[in-house]
PDB file of C-alpha atoms in Angstrom:
ATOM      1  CA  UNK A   1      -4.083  -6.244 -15.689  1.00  0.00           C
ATOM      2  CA  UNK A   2      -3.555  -7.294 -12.214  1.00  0.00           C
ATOM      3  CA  UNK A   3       0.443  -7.965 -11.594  1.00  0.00           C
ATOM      4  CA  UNK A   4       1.453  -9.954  -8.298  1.00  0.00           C
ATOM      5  CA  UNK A   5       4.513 -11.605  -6.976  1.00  0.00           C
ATOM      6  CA  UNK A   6       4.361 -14.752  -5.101  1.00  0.00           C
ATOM      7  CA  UNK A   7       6.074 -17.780  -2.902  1.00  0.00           C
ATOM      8  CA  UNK A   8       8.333 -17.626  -0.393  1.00  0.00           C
ATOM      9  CA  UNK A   9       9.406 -14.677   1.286  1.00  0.00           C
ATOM     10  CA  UNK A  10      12.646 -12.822  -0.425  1.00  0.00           C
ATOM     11  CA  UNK A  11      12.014 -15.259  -2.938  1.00  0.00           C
ATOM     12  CA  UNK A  12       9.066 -14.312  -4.787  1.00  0.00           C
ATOM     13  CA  UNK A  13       8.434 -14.768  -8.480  1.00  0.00           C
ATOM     14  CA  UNK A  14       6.469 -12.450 -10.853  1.00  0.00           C
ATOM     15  CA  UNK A  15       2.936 -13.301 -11.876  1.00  0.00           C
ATOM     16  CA  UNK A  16      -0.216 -11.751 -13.677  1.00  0.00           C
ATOM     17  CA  UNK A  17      -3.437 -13.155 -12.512  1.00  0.00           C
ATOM     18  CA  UNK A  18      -5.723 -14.401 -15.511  1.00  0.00           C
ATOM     19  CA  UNK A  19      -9.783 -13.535 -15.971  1.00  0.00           C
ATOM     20  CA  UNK A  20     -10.259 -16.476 -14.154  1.00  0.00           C
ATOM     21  CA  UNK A  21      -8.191 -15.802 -11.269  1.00  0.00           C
ATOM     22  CA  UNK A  22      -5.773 -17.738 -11.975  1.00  0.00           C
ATOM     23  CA  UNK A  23      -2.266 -17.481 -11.410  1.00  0.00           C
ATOM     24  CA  UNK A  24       0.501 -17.225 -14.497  1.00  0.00           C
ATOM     25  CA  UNK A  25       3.920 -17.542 -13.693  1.00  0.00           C
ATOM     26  CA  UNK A  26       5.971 -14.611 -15.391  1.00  0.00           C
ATOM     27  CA  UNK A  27       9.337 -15.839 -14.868  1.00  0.00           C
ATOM     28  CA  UNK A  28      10.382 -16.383 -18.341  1.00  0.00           C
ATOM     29  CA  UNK A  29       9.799 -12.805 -19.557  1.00  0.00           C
ATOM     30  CA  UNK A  30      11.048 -10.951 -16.747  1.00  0.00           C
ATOM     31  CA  UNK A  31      12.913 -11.629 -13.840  1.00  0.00           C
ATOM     32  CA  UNK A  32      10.887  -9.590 -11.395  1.00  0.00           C
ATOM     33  CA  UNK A  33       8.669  -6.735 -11.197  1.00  0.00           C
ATOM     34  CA  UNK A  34      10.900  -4.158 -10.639  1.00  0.00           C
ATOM     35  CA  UNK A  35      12.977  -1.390 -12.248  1.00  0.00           C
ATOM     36  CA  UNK A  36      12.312  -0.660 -15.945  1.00  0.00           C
ATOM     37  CA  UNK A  37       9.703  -3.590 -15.804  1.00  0.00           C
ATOM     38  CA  UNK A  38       7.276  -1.210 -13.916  1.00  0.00           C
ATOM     39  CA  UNK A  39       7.225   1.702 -16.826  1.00  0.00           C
ATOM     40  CA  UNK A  40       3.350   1.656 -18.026  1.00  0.00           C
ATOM     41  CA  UNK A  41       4.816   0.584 -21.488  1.00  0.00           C
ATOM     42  CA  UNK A  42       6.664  -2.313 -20.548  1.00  0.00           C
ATOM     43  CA  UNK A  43       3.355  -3.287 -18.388  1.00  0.00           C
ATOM     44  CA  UNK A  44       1.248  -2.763 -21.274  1.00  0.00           C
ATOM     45  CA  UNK A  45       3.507  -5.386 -23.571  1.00  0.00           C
ATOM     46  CA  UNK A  46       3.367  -7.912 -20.570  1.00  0.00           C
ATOM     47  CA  UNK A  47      -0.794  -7.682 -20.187  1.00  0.00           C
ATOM     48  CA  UNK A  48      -0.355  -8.180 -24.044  1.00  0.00           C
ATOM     49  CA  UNK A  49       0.577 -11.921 -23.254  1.00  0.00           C
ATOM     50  CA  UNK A  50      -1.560 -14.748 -23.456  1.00  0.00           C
ATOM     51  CA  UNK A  51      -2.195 -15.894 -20.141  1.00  0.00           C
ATOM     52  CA  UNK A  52      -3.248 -19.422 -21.696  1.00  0.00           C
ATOM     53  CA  UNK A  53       0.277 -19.769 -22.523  1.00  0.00           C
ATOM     54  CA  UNK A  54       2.177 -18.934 -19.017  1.00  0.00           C
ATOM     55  CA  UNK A  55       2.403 -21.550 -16.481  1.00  0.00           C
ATOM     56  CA  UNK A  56      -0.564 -22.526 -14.086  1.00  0.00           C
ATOM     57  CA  UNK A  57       0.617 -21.663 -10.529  1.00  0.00           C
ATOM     58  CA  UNK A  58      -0.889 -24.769  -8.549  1.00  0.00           C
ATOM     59  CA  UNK A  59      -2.131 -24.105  -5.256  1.00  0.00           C
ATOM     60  CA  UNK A  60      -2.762 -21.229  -3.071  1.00  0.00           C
ATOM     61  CA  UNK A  61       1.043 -19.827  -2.581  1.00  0.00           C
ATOM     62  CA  UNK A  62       1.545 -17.216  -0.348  1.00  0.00           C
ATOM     63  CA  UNK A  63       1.721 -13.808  -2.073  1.00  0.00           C
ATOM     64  CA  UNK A  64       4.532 -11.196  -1.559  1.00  0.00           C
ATOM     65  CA  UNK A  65       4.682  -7.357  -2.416  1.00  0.00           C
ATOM     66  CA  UNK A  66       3.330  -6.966  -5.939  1.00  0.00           C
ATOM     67  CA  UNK A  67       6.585  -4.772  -6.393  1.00  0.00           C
ATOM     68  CA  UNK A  68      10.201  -5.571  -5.685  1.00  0.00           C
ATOM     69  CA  UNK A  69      13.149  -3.059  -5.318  1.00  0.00           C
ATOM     70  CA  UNK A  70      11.060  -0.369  -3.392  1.00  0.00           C
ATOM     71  CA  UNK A  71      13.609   2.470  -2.887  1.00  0.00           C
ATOM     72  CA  UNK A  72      10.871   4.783  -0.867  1.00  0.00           C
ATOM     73  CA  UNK A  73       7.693   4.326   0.927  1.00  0.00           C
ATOM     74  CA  UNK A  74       6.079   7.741   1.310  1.00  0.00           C
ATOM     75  CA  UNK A  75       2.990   8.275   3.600  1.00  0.00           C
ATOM     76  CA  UNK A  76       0.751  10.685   3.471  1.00  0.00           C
ATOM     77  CA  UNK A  77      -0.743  12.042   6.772  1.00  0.00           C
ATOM     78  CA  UNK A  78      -4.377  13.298   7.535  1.00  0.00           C
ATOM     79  CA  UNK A  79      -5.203  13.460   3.779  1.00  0.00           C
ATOM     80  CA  UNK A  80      -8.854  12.346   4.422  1.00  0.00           C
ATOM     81  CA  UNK A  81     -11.292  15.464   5.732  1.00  0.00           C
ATOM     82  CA  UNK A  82     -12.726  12.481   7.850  1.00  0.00           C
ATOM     83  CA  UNK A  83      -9.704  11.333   9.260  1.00  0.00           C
ATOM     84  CA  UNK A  84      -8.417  15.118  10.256  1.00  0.00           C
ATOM     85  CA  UNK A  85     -11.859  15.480  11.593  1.00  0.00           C
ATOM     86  CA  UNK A  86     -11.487  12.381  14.202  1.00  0.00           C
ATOM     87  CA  UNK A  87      -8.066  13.598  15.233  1.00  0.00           C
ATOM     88  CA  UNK A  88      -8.793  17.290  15.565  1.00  0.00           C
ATOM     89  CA  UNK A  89      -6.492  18.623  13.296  1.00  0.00           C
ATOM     90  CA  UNK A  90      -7.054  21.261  11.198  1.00  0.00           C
ATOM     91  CA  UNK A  91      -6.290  20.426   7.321  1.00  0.00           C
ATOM     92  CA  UNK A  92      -3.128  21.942   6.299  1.00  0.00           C
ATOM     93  CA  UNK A  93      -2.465  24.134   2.878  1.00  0.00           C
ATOM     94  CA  UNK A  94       0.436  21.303   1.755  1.00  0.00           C
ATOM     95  CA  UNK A  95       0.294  17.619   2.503  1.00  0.00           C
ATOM     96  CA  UNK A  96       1.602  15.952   5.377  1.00  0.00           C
ATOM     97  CA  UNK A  97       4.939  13.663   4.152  1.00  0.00           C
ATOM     98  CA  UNK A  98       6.310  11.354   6.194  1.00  0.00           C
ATOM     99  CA  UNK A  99       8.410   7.844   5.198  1.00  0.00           C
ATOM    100  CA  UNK A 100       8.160   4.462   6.220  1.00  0.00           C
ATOM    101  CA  UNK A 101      11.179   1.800   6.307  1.00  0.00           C
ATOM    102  CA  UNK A 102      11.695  -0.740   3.552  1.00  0.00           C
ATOM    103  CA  UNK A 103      11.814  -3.413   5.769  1.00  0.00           C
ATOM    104  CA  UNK A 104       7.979  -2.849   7.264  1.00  0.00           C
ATOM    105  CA  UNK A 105       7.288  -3.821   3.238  1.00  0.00           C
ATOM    106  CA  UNK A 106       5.626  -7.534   4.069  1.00  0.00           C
ATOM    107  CA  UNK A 107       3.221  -9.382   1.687  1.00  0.00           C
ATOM    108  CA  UNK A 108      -0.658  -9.233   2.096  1.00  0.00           C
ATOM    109  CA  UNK A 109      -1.889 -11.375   3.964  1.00  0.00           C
ATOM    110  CA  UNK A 110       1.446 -11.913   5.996  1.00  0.00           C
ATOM    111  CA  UNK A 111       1.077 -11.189  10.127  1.00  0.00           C
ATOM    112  CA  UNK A 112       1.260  -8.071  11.940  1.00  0.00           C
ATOM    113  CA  UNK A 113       4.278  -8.346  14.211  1.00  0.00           C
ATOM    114  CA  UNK A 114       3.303  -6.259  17.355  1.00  0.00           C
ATOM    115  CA  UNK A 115       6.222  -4.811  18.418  1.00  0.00           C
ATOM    116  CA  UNK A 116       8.666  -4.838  21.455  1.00  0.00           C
ATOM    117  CA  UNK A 117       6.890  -2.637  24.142  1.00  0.00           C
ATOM    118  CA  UNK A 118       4.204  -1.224  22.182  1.00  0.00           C
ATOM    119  CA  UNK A 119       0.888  -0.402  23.420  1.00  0.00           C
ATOM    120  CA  UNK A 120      -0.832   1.638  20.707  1.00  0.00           C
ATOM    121  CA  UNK A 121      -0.133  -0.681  17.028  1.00  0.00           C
ATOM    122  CA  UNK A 122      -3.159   0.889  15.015  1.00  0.00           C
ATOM    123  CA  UNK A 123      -4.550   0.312  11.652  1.00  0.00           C
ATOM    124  CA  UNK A 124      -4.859   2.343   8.534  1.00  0.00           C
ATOM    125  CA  UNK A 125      -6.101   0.611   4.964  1.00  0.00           C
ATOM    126  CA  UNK A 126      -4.965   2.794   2.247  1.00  0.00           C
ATOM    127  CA  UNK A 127      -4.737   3.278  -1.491  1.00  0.00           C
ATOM    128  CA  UNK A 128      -1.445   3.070  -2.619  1.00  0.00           C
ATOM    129  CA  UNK A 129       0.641   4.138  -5.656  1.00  0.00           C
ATOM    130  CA  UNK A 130       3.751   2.558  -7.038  1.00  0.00           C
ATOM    131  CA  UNK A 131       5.459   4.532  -9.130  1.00  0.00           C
ATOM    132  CA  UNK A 132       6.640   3.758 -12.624  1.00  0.00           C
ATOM    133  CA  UNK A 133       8.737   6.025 -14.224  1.00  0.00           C
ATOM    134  CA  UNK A 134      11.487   8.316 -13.381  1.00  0.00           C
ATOM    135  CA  UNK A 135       9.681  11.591 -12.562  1.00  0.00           C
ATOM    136  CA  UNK A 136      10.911  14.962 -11.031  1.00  0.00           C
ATOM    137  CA  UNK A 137       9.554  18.458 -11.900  1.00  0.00           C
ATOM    138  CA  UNK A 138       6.222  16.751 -13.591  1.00  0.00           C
ATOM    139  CA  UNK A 139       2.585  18.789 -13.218  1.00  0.00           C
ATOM    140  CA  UNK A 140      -0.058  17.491 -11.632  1.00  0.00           C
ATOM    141  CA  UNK A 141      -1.643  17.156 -15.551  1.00  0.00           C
ATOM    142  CA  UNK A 142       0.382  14.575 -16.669  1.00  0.00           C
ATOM    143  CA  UNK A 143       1.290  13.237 -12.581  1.00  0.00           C
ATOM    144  CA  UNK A 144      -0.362  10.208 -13.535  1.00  0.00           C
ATOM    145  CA  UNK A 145       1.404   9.014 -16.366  1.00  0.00           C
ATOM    146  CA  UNK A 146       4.077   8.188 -13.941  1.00  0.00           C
ATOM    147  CA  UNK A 147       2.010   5.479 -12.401  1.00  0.00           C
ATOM    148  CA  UNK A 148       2.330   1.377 -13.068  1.00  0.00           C
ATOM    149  CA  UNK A 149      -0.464   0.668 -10.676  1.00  0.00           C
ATOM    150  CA  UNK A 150      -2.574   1.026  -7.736  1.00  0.00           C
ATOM    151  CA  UNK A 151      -2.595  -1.148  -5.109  1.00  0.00           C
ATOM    152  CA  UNK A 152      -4.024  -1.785  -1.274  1.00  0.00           C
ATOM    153  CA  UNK A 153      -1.741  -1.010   1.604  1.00  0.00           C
ATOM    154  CA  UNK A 154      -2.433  -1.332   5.365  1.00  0.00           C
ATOM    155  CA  UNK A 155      -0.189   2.066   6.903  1.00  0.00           C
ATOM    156  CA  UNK A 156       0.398   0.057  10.296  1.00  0.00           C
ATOM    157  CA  UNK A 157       1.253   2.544  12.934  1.00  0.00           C
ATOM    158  CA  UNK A 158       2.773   2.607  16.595  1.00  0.00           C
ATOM    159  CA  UNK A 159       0.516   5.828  17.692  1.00  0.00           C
ATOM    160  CA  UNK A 160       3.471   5.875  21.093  1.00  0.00           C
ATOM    161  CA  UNK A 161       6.327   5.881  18.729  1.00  0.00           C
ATOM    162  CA  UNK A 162       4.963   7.750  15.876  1.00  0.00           C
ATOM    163  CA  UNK A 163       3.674  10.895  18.741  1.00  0.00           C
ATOM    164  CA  UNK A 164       4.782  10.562  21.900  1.00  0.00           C
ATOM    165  CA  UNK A 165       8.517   9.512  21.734  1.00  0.00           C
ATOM    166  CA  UNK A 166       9.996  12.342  19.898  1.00  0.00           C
ATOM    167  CA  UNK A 167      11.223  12.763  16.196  1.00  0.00           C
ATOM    168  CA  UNK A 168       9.391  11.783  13.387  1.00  0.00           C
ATOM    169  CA  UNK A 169       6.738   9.830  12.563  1.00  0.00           C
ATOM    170  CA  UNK A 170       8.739   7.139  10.751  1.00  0.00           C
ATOM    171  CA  UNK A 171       9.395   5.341  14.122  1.00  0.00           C
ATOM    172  CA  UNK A 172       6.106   4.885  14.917  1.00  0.00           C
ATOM    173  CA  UNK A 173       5.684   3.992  11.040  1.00  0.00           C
ATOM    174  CA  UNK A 174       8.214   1.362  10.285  1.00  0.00           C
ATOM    175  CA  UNK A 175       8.660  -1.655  12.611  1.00  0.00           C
ATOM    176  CA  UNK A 176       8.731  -4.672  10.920  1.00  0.00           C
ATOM    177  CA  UNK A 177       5.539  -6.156   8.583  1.00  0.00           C
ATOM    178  CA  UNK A 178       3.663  -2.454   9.321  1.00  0.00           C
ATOM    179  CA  UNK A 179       3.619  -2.236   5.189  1.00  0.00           C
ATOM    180  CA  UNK A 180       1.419  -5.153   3.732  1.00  0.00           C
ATOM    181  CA  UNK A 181       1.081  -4.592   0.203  1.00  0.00           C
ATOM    182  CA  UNK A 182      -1.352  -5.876  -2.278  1.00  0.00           C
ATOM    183  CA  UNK A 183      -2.293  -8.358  -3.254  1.00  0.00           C
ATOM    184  CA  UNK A 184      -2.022  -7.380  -6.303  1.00  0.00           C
ATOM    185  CA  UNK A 185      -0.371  -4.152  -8.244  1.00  0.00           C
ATOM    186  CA  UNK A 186      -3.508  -3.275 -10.531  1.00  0.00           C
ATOM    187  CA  UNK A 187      -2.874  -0.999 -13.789  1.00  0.00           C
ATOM    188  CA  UNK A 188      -3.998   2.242 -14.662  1.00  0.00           C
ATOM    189  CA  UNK A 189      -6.710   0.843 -17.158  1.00  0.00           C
ATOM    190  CA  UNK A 190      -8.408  -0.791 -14.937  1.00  0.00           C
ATOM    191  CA  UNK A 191      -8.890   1.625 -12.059  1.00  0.00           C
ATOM    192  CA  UNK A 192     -10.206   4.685 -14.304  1.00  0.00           C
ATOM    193  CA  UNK A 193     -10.287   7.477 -12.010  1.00  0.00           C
ATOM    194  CA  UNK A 194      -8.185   7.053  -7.941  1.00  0.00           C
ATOM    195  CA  UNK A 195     -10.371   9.192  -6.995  1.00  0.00           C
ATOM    196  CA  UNK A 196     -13.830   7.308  -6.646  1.00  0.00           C
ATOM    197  CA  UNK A 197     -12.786   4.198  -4.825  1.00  0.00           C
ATOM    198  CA  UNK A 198     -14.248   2.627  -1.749  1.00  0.00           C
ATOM    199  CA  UNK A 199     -12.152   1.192   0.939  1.00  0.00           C
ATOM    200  CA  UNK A 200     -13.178  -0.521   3.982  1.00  0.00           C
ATOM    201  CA  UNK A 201     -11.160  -2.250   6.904  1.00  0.00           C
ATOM    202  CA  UNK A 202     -12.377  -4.539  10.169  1.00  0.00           C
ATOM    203  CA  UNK A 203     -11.236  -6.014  12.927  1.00  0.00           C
ATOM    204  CA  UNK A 204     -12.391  -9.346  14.119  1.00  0.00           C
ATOM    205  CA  UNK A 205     -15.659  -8.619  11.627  1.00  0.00           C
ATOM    206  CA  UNK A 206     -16.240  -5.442  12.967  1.00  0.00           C
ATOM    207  CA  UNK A 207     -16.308  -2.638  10.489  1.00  0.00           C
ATOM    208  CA  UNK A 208     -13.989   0.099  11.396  1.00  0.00           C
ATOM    209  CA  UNK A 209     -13.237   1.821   8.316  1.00  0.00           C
ATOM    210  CA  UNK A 210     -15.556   2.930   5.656  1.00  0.00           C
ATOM    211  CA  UNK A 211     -14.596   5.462   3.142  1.00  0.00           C
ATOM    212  CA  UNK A 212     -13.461   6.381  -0.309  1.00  0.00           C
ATOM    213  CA  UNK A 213     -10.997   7.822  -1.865  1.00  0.00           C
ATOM    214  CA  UNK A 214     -12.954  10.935  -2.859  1.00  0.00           C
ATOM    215  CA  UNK A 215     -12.996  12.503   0.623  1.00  0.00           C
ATOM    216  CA  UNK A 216      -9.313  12.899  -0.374  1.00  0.00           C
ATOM    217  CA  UNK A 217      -7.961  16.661   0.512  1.00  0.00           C
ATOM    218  CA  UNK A 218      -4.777  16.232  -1.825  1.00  0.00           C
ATOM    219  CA  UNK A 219      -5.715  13.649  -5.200  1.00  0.00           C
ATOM    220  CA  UNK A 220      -2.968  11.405  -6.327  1.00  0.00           C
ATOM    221  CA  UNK A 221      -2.228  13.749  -8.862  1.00  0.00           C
ATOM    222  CA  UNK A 222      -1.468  15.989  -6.579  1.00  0.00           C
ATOM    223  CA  UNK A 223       0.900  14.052  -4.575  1.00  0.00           C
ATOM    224  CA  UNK A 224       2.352  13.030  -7.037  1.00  0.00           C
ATOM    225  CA  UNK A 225       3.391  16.493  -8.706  1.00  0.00           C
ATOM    226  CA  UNK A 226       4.052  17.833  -5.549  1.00  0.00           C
ATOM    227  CA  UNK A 227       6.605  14.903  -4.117  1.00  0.00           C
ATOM    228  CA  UNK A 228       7.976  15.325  -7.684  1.00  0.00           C
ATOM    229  CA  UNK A 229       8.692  19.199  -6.755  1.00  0.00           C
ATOM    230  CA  UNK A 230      11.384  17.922  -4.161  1.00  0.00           C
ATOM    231  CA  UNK A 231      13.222  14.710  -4.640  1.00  0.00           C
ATOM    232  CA  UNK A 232      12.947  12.455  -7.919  1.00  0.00           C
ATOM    233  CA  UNK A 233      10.656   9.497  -7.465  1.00  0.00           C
ATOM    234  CA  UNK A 234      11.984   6.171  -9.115  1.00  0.00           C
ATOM    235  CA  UNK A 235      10.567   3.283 -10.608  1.00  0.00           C
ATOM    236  CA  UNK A 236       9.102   1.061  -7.107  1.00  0.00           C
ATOM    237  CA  UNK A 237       8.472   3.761  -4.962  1.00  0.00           C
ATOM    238  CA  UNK A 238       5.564   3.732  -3.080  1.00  0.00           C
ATOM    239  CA  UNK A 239       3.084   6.578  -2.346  1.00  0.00           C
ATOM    240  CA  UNK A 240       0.468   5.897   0.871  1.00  0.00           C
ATOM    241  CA  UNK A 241      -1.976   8.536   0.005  1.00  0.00           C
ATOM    242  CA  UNK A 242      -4.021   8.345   3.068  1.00  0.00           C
ATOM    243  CA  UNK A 243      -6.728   6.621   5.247  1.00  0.00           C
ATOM    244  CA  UNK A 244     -10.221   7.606   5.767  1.00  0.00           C
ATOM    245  CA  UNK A 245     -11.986   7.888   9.832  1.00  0.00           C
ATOM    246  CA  UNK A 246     -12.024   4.961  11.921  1.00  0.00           C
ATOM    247  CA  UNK A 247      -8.824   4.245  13.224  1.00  0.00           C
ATOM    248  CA  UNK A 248      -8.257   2.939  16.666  1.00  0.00           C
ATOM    249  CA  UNK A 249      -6.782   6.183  17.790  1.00  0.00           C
ATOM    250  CA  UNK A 250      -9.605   7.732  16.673  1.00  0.00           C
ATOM    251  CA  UNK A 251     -12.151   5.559  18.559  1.00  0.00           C
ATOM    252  CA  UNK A 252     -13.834   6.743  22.401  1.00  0.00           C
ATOM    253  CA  UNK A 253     -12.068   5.550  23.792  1.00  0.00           C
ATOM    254  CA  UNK A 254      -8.782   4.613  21.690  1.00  0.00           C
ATOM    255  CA  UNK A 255      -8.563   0.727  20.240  1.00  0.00           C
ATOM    256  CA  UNK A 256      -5.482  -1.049  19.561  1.00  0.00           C
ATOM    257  CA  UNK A 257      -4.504  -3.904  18.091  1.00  0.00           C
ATOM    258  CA  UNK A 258      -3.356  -7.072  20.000  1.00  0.00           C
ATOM    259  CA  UNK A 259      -2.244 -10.469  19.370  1.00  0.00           C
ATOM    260  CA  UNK A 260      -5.438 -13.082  18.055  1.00  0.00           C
ATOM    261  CA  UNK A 261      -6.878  -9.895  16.218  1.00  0.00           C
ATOM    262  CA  UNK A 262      -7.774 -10.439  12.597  1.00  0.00           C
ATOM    263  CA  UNK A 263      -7.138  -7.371  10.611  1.00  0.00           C
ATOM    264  CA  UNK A 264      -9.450  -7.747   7.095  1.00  0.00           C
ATOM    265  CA  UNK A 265      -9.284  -4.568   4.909  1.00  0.00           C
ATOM    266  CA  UNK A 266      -9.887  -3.882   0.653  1.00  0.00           C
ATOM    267  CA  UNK A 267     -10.154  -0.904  -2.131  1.00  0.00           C
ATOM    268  CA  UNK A 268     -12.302  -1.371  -4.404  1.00  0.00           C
ATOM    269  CA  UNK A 269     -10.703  -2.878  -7.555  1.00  0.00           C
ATOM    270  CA  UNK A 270      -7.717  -3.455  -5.796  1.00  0.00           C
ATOM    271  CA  UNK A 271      -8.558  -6.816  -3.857  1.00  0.00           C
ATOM    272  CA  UNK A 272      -8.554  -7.554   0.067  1.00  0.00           C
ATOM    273  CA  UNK A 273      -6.209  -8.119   2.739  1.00  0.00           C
ATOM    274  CA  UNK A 274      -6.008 -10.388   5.804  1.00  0.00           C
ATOM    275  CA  UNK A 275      -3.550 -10.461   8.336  1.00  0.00           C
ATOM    276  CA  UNK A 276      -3.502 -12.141  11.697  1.00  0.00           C
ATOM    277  CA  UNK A 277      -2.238 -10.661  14.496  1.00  0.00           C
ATOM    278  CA  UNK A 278       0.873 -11.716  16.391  1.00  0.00           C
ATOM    279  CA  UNK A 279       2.938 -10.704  19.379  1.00  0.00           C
ATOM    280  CA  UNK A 280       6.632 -10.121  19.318  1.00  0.00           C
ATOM    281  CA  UNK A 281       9.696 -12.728  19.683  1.00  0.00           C
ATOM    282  CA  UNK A 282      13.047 -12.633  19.744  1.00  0.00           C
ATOM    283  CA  UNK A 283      13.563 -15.390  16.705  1.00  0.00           C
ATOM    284  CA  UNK A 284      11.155 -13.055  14.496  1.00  0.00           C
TER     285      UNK A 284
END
């Protein structure tokens, strides 16, 4: 079942979008998608619905995050052998973690905000995992059953901030509308295996990315179990697994994003992104 939350920013409703790509309006079965609502039961009793009787969403609304109440966005650095290939760096024997700000969360097709003083906003379309249920201590055997969905995320980075300004990378990682998510949060049963997908990304309809999600060094399971090893992940949080080659940084020479770029990116199964590209202001 694909879940999705839509209308008007900080006031989205839940959805579920029917076989004929419709939308259903979920608001009188759960208040949002969020908390408990995310377990993989309680999403399996809500796909059990007839989407013939849920209201018709008119229109094409704008879409929000297909998750509310995100506690944690993790990112997960050079997890593609591609990707550490482009950059140089040698694969590590433990993942790379970094986090990224709740407030970069922004909806799917909402704009990339370049911003103040940046030079190097890049791109990075990435599977992502939102977590569930509660889960600490958990092996990377039953890592998955800790997942409500899979969904498309575009890991918008400031390559200045993130490795030339000192610290960490989450200040390169987490200016505002640098985490578009979805459009939709897809379940489990519909996705099969994480690790076969394709994902692709361009920029003005150029192809920059191509890749899938088998060129992964560290599976979701993995990352999962291993995250779980440390801290307790909660029902919302978000896991950005990784992007494959062809980021701007990565190009000869580098390619950044600036305002009038059109940023188009998918995973397969997941849906497609679009965002437009936008420069900075004061009022944002």
């Amino acid at each position: 079942m694909k879940f999705l939350r839509y209308g008007p920013k900080g006031r989205e409703k839940p959805a579920l979008l029917d076989p004929e790509g419709h939308i259903r309006d979920l608001s009188n079965h759960v208040v949002d998608l969020r908390g408990d609502v995310l377990h993989p039961d309680r999403l399996r009793q809500l796909a059990g619905i007839r989407p013939e009787t849920l209201p018709l969403v008119e229109g094409t609304p704008r879409l929000g995050p297909p998750v509310a109440g995100v506690g944690t966005i993790f990112g997960i650095g050079l997890n593609y052998r591609s990707h550490a290939l482009e950059t140089g760096a040698k694969p590590q024997s433990e993942p790379l973690v970094f986090s990224k700000a709740v407030t970069a969360l922004s909806g799917p097709n909402d704009p990339i905000v370049i911003p103040r003083n940046s030079t190097k906003t890049d791109w990075e379309c990435e599977l992502c995992v939102i977590i569930g249920a509660k889960t600490q201590y958990v092996d990377e055997l039953h890592a998955l059953n800790a997942v409500a969905g899979y969904a498309v995320i575009n890991d918008v980075s400031e390559r200045e901030f993130q490795k030339e300004r000192g610290g960490q990378f989450i200040k390169g990682k987490s200016c505002d509308s640098f985490a578009p998510i979805g459009p939709w949060l897809v379940t489990t049963d519909e996705i099969g295996s994480p690790q076969d997908l394709d994902l692709w990304l361009k920029v003005n309809g150029s192809q920059r990315q191509t890749g899938n999600t088998s060129d992964m060094i560290f599976s979701v399971a993995f990352l999962i179990s291993h995250l779980s090893q440390f801290l307790t992940l909660m029902p919302g949080d978000v896991i950005a697994t990784g992007t494959p080659s062809g980021v701007g940084m990565g190009c000869t020479p580098p390619v950044y994003l600036k305002p009038g770029d059109v940023v188009e990116l998918g995973v397969e199964g997941l849906g497609k992104q679009r965002q437009e590209v936008v420069a900075w202001a004061a009022s944002a």
